[in-house]
mmCIF file of C-alpha atoms in Angstrom:
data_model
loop_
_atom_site.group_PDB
_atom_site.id
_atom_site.type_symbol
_atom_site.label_atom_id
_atom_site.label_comp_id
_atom_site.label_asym_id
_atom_site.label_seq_id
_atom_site.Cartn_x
_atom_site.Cartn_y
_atom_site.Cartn_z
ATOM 1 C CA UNK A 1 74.996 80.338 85.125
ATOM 2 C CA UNK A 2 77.759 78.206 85.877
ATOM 3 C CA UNK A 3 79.754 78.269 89.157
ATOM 4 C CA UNK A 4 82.827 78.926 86.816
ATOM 5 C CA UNK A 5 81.948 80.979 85.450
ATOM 6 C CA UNK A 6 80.365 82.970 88.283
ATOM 7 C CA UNK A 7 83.623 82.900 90.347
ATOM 8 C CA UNK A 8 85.731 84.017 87.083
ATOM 9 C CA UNK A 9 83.567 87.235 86.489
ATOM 10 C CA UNK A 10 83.763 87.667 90.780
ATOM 11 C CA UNK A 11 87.380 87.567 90.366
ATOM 12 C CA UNK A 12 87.743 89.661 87.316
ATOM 13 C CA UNK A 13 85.081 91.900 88.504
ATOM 14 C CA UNK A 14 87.148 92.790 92.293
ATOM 15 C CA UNK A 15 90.332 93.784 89.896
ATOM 16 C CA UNK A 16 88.403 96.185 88.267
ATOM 17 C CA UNK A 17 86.489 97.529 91.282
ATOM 18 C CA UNK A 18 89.940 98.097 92.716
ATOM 19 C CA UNK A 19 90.958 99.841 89.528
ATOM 20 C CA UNK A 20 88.138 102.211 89.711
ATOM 21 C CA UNK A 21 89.760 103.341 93.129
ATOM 22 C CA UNK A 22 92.478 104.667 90.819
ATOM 23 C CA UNK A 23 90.417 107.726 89.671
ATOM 24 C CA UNK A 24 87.660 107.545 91.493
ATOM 25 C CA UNK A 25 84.381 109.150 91.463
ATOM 26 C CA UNK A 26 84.337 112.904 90.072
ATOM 27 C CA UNK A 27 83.906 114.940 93.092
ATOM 28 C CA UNK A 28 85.702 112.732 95.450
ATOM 29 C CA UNK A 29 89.542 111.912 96.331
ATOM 30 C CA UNK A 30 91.588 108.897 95.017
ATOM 31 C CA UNK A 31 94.439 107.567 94.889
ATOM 32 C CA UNK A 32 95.194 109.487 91.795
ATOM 33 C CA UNK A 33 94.960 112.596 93.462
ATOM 34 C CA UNK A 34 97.981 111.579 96.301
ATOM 35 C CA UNK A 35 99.909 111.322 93.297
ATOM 36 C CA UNK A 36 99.873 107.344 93.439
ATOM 37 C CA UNK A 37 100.682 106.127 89.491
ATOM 38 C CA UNK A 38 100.653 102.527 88.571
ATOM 39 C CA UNK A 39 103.941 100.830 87.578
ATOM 40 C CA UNK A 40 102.529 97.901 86.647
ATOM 41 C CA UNK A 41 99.885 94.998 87.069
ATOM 42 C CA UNK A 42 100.546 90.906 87.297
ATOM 43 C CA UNK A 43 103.823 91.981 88.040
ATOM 44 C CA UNK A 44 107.077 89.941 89.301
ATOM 45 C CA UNK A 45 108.681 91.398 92.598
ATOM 46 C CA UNK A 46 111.998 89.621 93.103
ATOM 47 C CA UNK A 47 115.099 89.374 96.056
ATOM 48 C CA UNK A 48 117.181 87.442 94.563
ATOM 49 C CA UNK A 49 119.632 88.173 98.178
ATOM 50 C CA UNK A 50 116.759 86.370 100.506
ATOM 51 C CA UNK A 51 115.295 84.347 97.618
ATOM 52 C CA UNK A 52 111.996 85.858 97.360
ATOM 53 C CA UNK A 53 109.910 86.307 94.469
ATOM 54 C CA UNK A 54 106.518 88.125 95.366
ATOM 55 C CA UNK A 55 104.020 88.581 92.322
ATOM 56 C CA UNK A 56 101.527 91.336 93.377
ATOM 57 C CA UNK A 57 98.458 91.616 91.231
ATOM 58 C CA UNK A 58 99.226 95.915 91.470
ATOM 59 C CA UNK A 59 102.193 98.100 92.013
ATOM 60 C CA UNK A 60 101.440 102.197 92.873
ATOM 61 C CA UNK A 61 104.074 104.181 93.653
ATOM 62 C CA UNK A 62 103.826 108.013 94.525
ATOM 63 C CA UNK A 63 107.731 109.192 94.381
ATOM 64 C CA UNK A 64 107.891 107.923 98.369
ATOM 65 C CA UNK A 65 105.494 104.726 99.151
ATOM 66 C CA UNK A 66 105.108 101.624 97.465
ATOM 67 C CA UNK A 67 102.060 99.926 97.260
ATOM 68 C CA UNK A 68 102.333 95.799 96.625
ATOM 69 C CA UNK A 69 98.477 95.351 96.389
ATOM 70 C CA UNK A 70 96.803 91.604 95.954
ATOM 71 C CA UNK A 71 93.463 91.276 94.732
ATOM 72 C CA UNK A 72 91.160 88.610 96.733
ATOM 73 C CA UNK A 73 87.964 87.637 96.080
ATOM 74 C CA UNK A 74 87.271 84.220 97.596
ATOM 75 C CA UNK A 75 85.472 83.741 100.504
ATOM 76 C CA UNK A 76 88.254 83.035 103.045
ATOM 77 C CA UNK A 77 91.515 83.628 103.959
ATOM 78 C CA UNK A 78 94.026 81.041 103.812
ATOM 79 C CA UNK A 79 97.644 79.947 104.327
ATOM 80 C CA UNK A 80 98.681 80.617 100.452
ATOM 81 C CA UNK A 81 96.936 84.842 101.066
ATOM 82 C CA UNK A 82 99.255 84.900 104.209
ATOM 83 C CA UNK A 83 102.101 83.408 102.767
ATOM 84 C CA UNK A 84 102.130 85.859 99.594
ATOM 85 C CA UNK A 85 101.742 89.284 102.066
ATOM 86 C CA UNK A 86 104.513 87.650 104.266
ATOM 87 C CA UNK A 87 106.877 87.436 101.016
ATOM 88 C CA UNK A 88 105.653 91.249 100.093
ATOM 89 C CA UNK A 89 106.471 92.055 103.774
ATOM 90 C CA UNK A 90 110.067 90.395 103.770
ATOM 91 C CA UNK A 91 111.033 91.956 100.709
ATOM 92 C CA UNK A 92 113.900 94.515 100.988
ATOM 93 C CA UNK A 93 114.215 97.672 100.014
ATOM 94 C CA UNK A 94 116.780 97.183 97.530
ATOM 95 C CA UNK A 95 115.099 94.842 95.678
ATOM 96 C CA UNK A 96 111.980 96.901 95.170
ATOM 97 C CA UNK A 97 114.051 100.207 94.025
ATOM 98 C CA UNK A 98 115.457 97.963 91.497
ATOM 99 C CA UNK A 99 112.164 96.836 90.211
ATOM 100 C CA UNK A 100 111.412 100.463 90.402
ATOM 101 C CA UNK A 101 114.349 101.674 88.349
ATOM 102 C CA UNK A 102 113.374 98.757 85.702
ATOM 103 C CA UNK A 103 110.149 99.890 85.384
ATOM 104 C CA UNK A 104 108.470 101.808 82.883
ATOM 105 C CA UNK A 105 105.367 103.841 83.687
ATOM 106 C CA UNK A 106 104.245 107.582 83.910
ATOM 107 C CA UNK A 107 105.423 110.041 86.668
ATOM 108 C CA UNK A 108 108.912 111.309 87.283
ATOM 109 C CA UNK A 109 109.830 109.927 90.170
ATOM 110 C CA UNK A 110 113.117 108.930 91.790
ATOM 111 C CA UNK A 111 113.064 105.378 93.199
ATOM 112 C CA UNK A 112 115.849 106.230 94.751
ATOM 113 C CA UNK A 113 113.524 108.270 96.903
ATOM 114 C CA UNK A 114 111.648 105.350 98.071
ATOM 115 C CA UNK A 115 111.326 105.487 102.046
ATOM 116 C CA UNK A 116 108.230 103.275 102.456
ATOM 117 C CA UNK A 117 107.259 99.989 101.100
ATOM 118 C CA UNK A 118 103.415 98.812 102.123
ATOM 119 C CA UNK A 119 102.164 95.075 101.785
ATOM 120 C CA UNK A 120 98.309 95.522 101.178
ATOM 121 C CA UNK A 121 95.359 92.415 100.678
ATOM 122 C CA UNK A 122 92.121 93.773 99.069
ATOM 123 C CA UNK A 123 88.769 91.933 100.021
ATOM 124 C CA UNK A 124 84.778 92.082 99.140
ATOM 125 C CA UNK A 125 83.443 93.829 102.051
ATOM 126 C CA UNK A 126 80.224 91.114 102.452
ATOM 127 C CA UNK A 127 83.276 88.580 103.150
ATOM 128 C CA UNK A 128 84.932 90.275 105.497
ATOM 129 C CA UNK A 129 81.726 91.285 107.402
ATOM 130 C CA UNK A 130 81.189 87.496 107.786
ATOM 131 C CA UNK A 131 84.909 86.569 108.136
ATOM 132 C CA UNK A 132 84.687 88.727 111.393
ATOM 133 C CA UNK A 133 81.574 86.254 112.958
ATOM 134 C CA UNK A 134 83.547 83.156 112.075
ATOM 135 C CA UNK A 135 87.031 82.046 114.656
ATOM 136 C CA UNK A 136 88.760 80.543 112.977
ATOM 137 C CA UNK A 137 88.647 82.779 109.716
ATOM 138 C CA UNK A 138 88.845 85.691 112.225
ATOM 139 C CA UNK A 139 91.962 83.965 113.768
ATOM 140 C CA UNK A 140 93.753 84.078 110.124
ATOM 141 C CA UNK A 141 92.589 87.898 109.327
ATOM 142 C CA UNK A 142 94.840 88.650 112.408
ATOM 143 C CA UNK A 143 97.398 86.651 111.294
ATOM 144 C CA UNK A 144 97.351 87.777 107.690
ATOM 145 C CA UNK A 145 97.468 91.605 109.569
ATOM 146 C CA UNK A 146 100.868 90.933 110.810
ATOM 147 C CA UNK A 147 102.185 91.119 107.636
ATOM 148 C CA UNK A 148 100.279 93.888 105.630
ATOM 149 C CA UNK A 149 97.399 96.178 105.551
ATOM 150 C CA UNK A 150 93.974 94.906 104.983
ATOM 151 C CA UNK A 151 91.372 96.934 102.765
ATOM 152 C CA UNK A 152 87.846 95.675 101.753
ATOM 153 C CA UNK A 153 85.580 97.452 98.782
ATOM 154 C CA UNK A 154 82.153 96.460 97.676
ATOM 155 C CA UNK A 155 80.132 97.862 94.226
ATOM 156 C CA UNK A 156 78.718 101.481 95.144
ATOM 157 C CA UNK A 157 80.705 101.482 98.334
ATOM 158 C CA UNK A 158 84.221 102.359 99.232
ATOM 159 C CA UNK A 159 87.308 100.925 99.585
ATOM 160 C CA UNK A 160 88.517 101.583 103.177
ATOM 161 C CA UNK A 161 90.963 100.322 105.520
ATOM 162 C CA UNK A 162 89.810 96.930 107.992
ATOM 163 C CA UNK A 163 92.847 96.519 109.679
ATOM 164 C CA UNK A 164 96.289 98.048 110.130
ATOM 165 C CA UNK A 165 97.498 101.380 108.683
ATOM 166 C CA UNK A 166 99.887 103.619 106.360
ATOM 167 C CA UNK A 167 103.090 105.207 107.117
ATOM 168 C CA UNK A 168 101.659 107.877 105.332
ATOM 169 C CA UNK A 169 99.677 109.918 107.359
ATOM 170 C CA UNK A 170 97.633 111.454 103.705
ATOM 171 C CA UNK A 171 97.138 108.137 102.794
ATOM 172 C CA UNK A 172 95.993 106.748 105.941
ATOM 173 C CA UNK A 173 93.278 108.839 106.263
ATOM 174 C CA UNK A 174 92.035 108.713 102.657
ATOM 175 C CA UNK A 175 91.582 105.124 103.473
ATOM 176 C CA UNK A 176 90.219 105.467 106.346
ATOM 177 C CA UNK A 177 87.779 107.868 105.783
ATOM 178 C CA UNK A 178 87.184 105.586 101.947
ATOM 179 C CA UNK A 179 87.614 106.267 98.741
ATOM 180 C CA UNK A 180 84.212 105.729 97.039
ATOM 181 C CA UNK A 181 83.362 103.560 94.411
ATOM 182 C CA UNK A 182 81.074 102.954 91.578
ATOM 183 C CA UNK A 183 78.507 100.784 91.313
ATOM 184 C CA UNK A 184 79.108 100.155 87.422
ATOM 185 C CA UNK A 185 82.666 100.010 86.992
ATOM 186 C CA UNK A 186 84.956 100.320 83.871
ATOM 187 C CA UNK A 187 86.120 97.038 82.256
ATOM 188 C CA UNK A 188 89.838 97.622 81.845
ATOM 189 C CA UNK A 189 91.165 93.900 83.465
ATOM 190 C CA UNK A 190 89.327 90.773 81.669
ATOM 191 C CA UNK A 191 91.459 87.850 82.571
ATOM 192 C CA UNK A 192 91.330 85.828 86.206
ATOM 193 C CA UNK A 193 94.835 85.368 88.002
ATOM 194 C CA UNK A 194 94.862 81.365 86.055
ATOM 195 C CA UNK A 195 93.569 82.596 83.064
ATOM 196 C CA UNK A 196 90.476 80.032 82.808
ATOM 197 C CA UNK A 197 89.714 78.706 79.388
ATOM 198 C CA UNK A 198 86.291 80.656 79.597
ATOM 199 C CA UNK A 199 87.514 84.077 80.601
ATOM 200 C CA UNK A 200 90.536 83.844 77.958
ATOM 201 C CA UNK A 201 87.900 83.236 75.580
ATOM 202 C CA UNK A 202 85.711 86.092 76.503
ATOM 203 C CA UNK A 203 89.083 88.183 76.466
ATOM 204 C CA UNK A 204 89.654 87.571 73.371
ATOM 205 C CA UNK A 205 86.603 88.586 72.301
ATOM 206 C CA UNK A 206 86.218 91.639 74.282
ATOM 207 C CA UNK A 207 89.953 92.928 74.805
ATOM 208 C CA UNK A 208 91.763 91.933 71.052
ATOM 209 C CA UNK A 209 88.987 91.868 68.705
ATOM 210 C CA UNK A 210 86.014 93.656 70.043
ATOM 211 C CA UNK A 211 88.110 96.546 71.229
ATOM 212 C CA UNK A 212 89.698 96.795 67.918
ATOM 213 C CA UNK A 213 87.737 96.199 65.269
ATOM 214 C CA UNK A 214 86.645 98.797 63.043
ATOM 215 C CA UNK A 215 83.855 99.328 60.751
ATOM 216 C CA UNK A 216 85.486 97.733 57.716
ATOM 217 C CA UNK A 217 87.990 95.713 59.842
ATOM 218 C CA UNK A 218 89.145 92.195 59.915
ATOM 219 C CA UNK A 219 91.837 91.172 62.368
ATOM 220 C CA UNK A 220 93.672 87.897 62.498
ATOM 221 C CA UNK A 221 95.369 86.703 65.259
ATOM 222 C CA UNK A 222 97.271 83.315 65.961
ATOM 223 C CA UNK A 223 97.843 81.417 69.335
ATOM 224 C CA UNK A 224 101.055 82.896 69.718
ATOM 225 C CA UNK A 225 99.380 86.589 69.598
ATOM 226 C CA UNK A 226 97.109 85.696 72.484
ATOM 227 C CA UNK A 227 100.271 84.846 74.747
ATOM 228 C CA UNK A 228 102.369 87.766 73.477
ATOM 229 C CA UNK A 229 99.369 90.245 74.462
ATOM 230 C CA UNK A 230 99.078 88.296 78.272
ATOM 231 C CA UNK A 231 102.735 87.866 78.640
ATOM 232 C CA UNK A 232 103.240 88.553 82.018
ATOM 233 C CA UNK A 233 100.394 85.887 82.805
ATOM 234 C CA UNK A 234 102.023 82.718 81.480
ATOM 235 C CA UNK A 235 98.806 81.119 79.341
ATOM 236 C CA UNK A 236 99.752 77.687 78.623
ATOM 237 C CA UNK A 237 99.291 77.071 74.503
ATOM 238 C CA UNK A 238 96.509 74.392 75.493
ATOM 239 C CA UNK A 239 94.585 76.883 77.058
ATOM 240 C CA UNK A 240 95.195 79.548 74.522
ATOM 241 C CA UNK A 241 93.990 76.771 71.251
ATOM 242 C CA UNK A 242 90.540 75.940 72.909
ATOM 243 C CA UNK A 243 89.678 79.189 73.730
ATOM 244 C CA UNK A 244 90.528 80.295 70.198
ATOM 245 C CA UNK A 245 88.426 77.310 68.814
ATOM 246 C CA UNK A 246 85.687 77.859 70.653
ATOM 247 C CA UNK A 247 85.230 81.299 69.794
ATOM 248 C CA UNK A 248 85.270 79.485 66.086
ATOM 249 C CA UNK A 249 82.846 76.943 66.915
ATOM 250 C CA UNK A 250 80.235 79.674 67.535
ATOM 251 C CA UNK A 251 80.749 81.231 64.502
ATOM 252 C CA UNK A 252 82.525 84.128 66.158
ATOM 253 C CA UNK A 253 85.782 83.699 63.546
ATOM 254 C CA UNK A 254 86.989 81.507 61.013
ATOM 255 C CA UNK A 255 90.844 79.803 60.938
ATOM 256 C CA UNK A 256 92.683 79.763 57.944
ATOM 257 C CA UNK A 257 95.137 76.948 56.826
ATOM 258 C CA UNK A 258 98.225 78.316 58.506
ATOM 259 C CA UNK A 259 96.264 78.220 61.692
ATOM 260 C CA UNK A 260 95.640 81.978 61.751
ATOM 261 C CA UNK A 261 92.263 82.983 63.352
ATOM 262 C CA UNK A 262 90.207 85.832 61.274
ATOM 263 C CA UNK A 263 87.554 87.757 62.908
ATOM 264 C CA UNK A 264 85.287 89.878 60.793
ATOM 265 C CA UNK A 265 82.527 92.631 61.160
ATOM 266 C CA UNK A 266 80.342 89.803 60.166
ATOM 267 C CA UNK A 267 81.089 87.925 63.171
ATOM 268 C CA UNK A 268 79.950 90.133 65.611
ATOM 269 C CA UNK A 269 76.765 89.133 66.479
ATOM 270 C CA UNK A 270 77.917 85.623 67.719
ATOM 271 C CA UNK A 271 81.223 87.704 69.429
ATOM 272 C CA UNK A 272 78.565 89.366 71.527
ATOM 273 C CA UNK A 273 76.745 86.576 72.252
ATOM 274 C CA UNK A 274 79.899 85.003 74.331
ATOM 275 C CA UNK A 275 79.580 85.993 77.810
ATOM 276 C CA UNK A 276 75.987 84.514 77.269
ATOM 277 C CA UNK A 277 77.535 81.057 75.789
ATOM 278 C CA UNK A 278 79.972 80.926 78.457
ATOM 279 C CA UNK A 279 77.039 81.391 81.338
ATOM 280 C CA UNK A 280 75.443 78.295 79.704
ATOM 281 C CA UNK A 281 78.892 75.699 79.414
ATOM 282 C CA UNK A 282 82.368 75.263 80.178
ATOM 283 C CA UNK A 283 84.826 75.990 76.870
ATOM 284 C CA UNK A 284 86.384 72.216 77.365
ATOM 285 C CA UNK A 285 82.699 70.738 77.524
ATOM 286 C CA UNK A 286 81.516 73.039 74.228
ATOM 287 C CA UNK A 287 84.458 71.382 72.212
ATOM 288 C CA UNK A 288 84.717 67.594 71.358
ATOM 289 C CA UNK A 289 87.882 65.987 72.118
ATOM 290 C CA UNK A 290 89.157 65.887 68.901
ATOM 291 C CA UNK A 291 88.406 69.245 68.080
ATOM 292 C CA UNK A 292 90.042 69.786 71.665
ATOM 293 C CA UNK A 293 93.431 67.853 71.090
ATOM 294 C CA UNK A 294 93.945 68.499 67.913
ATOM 295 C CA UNK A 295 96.439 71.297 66.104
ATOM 296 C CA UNK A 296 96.859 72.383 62.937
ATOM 297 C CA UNK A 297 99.722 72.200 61.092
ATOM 298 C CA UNK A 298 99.730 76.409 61.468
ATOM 299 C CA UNK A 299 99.266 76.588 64.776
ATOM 300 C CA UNK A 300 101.993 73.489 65.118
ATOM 301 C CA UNK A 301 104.666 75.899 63.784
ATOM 302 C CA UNK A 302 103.768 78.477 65.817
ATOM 303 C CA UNK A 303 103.793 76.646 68.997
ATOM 304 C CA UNK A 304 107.860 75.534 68.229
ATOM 305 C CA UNK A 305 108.202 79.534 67.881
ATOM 306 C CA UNK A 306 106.857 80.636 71.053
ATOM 307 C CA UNK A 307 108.412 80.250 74.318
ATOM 308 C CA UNK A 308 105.862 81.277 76.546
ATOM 309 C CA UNK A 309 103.114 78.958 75.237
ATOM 310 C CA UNK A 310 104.887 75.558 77.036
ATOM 311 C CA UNK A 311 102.649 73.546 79.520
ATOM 312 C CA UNK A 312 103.910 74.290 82.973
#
């Protein structure tokens, strides 16, 4: 397996973990049952008074608290993790109402009511076992603390509190006493935070086709399809093309003339086949460079009609 590929799943893999926490197991509280519902994921958090823009990778709000959850799963801490709970932590209460009132998601609630707004950082619980027998990584865990309140989960575990604490005194002691976790956990998040050429191209697979395709089905689906359905992530069109053409290089779909990319029941042997493809090589080293840099005169016109598909 490939290190990319291994830290892309890692990364994908803690999202979900943390999503599990949402329901939890039957039997056992979770954030669900405190009445927490999610407003939104890969979200944008802005004070446009002090300047800030915070992007946490989870909103929940419960009619009262806030929670502006980040997702970690690297193995340290460092100035960029404190610097993004800092920005959560200077964030005003204004600004996160209006984000609030903007939002669209289930559960009545007021955000007018908002009284609390809580900063939290989510680690693996091996790392922060070790983080704890290192100084210098245990000097930044008590810096990052300053600024928000520090969880850890692990597969078949829970996901408990490591340092600080809630306002909310239901809340605080869910977490501290853990909310358990599965050890096979739901696939609802596929994409990593920089959406990697190899996990687009496994989303693709798994999230638009193989999610959707029916018995009899065919679905086509362009460039510009793949950045409308992560639009909140920013995919640059480069990324978006090889991913696409790698998927076609392995027989997993065929492109039509006007740069349209068809996927059929026949394909799905190599679909499933992807995650094993993508263990073995990197998407950019599977294509040639000509099959890499160059577009078709489809895909050309729907590059000028998409504005999220620029280079940054």
């Amino acid at each position: 397996m490939t290190e990319q590929w291994a830290k892309q799943q890692r990364e994908v893999d803690s999202y979900n973990l943390f999503f599990s926490s949402f329901d939890g197991l039957l039997g056992h509280k979770a954030l669900f049952d405190l009445g927490y519902r999610l407003v939104g994921n890969f979200v944008t958090v802005a004070d446009s008074r002090r300047q800030i823009e915070t992007e946490p990778d989870f909103v929940l709000f419960d009619g009262e608290t806030a929670l502006l959850i980040e997702i970690k799963s690297g193995t340290n801490i460092n100035n960029r993790d404190i610097q993004q709970m800092e920005r959560c932590d200077d964030l005003s209460y204004e600004s996160v109402v209006d984000f609030l009132r903007d939002a669209e998601f289930e559960g009545q609630f007021d955000p007018n009511n908002l009284s609390s707004v809580e900063p939290v950082i989510v680690y693996y619980s091996d790392f922060l076992d070790e983080c704890r027998t290192a100084p210098g990584c245990l000097n930044a865990l008590n810096e990052l603390s300053q600024y928000c309140t520090v969880l850890s989960q692990g597969k078949g575990g829970v996901l408990k509190l490591e340092e600080g604490g809630f306002e909310s005194s239901d809340l605080d002691s869910l977490l501290r006493e853990g909310i358990r976790l599965p050890k096979l956990v739901d696939k609802k998040i596929y994409l990593t935070e920089n959406a990697n050429r190899e996990i687009l191209a496994y989303s693709i697979a798994h999230d638009l086709v193989l999610n959707n395709l029916g018995k009899d089905d065919r679905i086509a689906i362009s460039p510009s399809d793949v950045i409308e359905r992560y639009r909140h992530r920013e995919i640059p069109l480069e990324k978006v093309r090889d991913a696409l053409r790698f998927l076609r290089k392995i027989g997993g779909c065929r492109q039509n003339t006007d740069g349209m990319f068809v996927f059929g029941t026949h394909h799905l042997g190599n679909l499933l086949q992807v995650q094993t493809r993508l263990e073995q090589t990197r998407v950019r080293d599977y294509l040639d460079g000509d099959e890499a840099s160059q577009m078709s005169l489809g895909e050309f016109a729907q590059a000028t009609e998409t504005n999220g598909g620029s280079e940054n």
